[in-house]
mmCIF file with all atom_site columns, C-alpha atoms and ligand atoms in Angstrom:
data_model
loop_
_atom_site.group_PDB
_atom_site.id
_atom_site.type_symbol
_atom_site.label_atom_id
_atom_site.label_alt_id
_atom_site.label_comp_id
_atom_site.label_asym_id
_atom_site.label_entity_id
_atom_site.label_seq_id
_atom_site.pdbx_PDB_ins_code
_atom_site.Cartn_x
_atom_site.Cartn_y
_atom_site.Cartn_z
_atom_site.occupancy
_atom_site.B_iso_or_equiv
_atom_site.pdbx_formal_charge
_atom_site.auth_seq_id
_atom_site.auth_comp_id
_atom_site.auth_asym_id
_atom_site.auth_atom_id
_atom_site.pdbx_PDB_model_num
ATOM   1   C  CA  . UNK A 1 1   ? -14.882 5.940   -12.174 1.00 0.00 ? 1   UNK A CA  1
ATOM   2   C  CA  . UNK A 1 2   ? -16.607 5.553   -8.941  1.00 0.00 ? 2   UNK A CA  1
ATOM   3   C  CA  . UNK A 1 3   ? -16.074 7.938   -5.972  1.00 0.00 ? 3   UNK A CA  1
ATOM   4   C  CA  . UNK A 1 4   ? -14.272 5.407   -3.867  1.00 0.00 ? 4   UNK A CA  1
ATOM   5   C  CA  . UNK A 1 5   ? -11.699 5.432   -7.032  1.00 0.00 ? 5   UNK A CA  1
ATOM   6   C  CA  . UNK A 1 6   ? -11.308 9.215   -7.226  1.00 0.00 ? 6   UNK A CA  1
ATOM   7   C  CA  . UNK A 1 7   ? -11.013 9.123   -3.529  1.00 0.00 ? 7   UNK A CA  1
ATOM   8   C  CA  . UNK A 1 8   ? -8.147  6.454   -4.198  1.00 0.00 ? 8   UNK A CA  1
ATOM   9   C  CA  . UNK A 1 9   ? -6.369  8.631   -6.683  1.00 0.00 ? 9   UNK A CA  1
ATOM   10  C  CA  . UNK A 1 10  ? -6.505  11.743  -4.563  1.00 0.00 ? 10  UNK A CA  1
ATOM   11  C  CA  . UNK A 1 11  ? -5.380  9.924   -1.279  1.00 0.00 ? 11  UNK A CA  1
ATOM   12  C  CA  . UNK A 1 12  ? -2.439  8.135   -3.354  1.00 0.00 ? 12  UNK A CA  1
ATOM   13  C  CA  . UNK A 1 13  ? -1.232  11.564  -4.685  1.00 0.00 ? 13  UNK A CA  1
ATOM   14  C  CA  . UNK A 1 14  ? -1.331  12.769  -1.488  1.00 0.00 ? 14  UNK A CA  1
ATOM   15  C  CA  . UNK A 1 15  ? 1.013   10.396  0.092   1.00 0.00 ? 15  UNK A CA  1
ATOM   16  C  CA  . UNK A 1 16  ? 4.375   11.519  0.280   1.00 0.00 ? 16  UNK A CA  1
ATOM   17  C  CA  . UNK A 1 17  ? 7.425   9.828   -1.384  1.00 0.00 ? 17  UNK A CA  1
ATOM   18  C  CA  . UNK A 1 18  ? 10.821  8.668   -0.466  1.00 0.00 ? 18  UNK A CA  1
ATOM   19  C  CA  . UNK A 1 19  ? 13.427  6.815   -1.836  1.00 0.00 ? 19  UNK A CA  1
ATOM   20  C  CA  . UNK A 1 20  ? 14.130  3.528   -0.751  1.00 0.00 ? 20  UNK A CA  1
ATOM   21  C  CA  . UNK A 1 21  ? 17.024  0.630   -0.326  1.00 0.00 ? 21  UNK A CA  1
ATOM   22  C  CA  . UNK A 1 22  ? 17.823  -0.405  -3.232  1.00 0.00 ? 22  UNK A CA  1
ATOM   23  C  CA  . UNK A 1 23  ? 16.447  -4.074  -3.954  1.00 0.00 ? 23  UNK A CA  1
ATOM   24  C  CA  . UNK A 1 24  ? 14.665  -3.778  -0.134  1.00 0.00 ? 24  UNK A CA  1
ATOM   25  C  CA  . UNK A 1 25  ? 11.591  -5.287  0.499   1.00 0.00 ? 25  UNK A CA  1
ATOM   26  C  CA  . UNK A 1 26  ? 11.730  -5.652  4.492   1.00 0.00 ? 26  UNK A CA  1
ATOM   27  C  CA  . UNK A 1 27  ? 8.022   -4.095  4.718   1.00 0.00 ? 27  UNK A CA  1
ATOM   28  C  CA  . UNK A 1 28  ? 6.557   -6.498  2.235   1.00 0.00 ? 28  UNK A CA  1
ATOM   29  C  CA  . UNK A 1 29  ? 4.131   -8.848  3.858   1.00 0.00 ? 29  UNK A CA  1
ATOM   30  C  CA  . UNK A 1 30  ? 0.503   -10.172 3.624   1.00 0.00 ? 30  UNK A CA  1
ATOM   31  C  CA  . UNK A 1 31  ? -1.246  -7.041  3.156   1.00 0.00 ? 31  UNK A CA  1
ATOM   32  C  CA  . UNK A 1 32  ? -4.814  -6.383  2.574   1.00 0.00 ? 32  UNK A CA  1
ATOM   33  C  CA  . UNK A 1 33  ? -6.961  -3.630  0.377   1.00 0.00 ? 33  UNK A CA  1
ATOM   34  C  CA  . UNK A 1 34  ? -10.502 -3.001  -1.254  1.00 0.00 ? 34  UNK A CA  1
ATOM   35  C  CA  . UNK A 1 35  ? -12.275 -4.035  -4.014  1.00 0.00 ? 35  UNK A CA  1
ATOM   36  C  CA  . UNK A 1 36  ? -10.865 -0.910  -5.248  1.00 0.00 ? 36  UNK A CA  1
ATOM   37  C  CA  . UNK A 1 37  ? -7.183  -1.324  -5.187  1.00 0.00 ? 37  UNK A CA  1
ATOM   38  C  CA  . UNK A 1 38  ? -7.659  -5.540  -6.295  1.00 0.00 ? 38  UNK A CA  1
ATOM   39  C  CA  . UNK A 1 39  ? -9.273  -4.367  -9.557  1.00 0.00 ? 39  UNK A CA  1
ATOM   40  C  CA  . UNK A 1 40  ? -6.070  -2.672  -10.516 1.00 0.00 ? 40  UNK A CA  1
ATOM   41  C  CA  . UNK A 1 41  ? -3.910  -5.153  -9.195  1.00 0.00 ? 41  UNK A CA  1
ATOM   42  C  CA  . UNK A 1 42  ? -3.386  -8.614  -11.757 1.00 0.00 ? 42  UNK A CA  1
ATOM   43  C  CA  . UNK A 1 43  ? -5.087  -11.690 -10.499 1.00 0.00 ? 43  UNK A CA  1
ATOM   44  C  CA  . UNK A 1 44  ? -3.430  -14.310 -8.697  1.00 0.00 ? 44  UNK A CA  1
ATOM   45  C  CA  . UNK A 1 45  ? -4.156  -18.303 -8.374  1.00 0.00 ? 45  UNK A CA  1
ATOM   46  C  CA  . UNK A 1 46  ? -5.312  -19.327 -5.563  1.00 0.00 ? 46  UNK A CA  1
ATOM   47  C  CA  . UNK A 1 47  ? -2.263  -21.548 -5.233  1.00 0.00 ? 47  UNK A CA  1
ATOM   48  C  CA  . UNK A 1 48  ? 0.278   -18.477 -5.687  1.00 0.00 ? 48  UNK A CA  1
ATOM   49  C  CA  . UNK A 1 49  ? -1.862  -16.768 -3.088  1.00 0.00 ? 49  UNK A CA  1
ATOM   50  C  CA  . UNK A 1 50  ? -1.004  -19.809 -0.283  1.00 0.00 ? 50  UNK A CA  1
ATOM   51  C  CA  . UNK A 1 51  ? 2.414   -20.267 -1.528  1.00 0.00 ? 51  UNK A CA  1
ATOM   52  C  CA  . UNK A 1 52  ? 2.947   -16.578 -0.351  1.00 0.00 ? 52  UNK A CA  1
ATOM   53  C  CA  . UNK A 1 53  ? 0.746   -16.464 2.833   1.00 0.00 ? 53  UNK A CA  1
ATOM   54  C  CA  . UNK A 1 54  ? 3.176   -19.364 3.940   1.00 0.00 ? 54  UNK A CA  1
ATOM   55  C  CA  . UNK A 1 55  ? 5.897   -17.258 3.939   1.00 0.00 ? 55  UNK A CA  1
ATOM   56  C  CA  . UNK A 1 56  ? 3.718   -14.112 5.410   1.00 0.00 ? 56  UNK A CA  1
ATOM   57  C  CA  . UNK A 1 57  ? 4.899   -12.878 1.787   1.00 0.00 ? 57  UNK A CA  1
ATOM   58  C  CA  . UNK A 1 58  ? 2.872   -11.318 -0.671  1.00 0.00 ? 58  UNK A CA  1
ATOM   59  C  CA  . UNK A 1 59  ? 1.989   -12.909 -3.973  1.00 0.00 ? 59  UNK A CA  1
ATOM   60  C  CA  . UNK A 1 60  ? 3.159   -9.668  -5.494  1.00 0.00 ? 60  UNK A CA  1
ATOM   61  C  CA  . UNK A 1 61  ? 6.766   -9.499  -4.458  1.00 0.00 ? 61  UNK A CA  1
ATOM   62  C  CA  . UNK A 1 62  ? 8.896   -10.910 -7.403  1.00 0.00 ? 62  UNK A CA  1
ATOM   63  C  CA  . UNK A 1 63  ? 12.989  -11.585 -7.378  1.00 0.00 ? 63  UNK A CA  1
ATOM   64  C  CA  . UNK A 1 64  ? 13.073  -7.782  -8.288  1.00 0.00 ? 64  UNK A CA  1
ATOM   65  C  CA  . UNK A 1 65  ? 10.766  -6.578  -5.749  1.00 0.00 ? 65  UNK A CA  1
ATOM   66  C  CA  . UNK A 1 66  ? 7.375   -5.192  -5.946  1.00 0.00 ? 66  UNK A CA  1
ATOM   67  C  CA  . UNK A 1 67  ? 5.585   -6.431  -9.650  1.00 0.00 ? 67  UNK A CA  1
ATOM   68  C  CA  . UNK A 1 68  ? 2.789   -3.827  -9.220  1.00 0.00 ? 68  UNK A CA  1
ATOM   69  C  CA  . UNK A 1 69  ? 4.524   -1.211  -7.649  1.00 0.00 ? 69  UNK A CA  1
ATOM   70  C  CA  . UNK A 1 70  ? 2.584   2.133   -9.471  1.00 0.00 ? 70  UNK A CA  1
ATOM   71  C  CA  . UNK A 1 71  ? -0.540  0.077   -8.382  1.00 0.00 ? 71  UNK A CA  1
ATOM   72  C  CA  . UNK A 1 72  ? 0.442   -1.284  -4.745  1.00 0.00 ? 72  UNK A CA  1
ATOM   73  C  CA  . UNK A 1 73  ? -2.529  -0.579  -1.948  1.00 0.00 ? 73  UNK A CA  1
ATOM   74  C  CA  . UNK A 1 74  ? -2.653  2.047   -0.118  1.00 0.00 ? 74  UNK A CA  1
ATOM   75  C  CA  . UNK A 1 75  ? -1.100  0.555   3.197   1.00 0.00 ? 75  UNK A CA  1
ATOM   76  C  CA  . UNK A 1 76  ? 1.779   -0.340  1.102   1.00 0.00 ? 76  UNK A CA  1
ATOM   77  C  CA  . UNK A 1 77  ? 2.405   3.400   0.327   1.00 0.00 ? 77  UNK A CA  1
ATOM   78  C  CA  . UNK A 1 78  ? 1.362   4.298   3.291   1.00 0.00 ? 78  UNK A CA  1
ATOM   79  C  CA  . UNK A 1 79  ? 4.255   2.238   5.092   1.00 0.00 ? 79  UNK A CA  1
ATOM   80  C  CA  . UNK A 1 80  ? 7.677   4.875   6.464   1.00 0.00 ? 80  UNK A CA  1
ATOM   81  C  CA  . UNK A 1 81  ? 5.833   7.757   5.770   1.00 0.00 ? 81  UNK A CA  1
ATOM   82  C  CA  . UNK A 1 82  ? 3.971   8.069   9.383   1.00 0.00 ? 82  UNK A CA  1
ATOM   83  C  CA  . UNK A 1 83  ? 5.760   7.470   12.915  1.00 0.00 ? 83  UNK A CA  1
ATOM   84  C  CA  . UNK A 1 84  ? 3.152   4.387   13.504  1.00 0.00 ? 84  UNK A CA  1
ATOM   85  C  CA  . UNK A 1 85  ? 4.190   2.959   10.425  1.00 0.00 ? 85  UNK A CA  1
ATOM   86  C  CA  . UNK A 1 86  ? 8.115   3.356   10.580  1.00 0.00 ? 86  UNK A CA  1
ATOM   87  C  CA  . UNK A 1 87  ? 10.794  2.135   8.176   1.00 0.00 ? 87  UNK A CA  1
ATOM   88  C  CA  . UNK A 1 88  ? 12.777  -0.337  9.870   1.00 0.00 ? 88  UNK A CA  1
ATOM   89  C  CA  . UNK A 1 89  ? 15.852  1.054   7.780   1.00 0.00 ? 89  UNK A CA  1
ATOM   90  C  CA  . UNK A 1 90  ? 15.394  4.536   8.588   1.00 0.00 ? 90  UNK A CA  1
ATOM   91  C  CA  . UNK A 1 91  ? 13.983  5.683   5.218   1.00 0.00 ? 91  UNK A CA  1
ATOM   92  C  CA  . UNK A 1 92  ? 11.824  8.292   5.383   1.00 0.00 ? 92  UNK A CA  1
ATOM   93  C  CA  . UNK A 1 93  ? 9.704   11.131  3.220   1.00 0.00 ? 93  UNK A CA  1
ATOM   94  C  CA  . UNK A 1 94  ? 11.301  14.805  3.788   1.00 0.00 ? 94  UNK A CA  1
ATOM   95  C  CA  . UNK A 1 95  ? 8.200   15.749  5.054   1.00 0.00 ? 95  UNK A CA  1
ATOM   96  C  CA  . UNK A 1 96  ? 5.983   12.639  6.993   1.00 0.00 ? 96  UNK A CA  1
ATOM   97  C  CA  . UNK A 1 97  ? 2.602   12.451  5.779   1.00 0.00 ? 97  UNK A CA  1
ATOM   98  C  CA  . UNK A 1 98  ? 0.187   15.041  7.179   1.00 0.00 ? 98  UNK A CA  1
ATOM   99  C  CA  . UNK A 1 99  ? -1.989  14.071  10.099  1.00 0.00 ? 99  UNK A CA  1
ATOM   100 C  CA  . UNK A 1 100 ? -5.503  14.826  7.961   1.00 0.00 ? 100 UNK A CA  1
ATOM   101 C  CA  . UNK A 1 101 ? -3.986  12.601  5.102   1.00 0.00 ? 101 UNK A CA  1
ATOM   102 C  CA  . UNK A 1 102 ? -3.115  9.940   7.338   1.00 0.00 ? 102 UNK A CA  1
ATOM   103 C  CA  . UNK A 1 103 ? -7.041  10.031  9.076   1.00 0.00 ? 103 UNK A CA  1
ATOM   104 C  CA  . UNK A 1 104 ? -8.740  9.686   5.817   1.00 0.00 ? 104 UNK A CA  1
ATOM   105 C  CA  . UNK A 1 105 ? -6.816  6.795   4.840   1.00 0.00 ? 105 UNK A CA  1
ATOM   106 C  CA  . UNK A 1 106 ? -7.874  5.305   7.768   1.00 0.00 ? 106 UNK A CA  1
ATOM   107 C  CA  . UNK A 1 107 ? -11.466 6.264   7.157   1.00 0.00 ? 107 UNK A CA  1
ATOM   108 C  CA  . UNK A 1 108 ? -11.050 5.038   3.705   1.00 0.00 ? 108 UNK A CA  1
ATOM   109 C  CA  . UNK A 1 109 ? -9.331  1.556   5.021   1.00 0.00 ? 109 UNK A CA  1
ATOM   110 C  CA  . UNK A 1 110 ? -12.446 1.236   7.733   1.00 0.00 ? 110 UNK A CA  1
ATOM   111 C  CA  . UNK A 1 111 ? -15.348 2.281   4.934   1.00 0.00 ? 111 UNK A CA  1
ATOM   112 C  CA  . UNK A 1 112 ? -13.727 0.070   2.666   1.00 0.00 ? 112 UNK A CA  1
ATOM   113 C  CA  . UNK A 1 113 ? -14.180 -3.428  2.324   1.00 0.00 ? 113 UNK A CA  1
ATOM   114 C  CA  . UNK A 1 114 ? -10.650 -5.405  2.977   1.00 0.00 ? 114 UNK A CA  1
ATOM   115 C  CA  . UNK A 1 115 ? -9.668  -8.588  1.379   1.00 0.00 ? 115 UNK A CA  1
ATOM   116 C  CA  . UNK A 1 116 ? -5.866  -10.175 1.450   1.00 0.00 ? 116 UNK A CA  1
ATOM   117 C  CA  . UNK A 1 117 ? -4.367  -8.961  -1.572  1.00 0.00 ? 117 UNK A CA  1
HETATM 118 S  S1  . SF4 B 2 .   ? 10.209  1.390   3.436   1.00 0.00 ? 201 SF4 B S1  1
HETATM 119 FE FE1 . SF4 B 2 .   ? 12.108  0.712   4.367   1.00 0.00 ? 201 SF4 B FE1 1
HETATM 120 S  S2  . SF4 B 2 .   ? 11.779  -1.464  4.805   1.00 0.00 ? 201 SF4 B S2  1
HETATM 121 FE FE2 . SF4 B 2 .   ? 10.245  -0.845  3.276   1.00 0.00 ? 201 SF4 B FE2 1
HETATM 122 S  S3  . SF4 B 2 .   ? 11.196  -1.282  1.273   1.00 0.00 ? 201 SF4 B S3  1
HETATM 123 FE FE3 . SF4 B 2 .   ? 11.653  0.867   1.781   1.00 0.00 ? 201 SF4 B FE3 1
HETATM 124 S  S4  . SF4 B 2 .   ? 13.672  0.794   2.746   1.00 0.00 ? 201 SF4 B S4  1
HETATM 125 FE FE4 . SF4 B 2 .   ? 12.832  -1.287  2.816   1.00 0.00 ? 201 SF4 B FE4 1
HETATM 126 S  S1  . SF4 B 2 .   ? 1.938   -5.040  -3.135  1.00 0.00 ? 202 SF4 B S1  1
HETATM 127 FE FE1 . SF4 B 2 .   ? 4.095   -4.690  -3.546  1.00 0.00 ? 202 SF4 B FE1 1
HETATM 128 S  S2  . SF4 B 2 .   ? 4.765   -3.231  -1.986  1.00 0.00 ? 202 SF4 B S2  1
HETATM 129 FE FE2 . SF4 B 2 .   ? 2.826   -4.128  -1.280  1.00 0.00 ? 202 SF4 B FE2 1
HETATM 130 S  S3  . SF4 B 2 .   ? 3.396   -5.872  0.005   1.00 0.00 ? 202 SF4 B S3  1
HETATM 131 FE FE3 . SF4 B 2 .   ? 3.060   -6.637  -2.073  1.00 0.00 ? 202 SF4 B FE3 1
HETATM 132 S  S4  . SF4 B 2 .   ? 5.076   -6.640  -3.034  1.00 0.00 ? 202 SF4 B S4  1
HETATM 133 FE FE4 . SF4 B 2 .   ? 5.180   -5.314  -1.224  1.00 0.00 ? 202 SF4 B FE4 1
#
């Protein structure tokens, strides 16, 4: 495991969780990650991948919501548990994620090569 994966684990772990709507999926959009996170993730047709970037959907998001939920990217996790990233339904983590957290996934994110999941 290479130290961009550790760093992946630890920054997951940190993350705080929260419950959310049931069957919800308002946040779910094109999103992007790294190399990373797209290992992890099953690999999608290129024709899957434009059938869901015409509906600024994700390939990922099934009839019963997310398909690779214990493995979704960071900025998926990420979403309702920071003010700049609110949940438009008012869900929220007891505690919001902690501001050093919050910086190293966006040092992570910038260090990180992105592609469109
Ligand atoms: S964070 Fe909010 S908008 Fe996103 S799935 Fe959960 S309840 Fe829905
Ligand atoms: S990976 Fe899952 S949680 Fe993230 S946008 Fe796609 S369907 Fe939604």
């Amino acid at each position: 495991m290479d130290s961009n994966d550790r760093k992946l684990d630890e920054l997951r772990a940190r993350i705080p969780s929260f419950t959310c709507i049931v069957g919800c999926h308002d946040c779910c959009g094109p999103v992007t990650a790294s190399s990373e996170e797209m290992a992890r993730l099953p690999v999608k047709t290129e024709a899957e991948h434009e059938a869901a970037l015409a509906e600024l959907s994700c390939p990922h998001l099934g009839e019963h919501g997310c398909e690779v939920y214990s493995e979704r990217p960071l900025i998926c996790r990420l979403f309702g548990t920071t003010p700049s990233l609110l949940c438009p339904n008012g869900r929220r983590p007891v505690y919001m994620i902690d501001r050093r957290t919050e910086q190293e996934i966006h040092q992570f994110l910038a260090r990180t090569r992105q592609v469109l999941v």
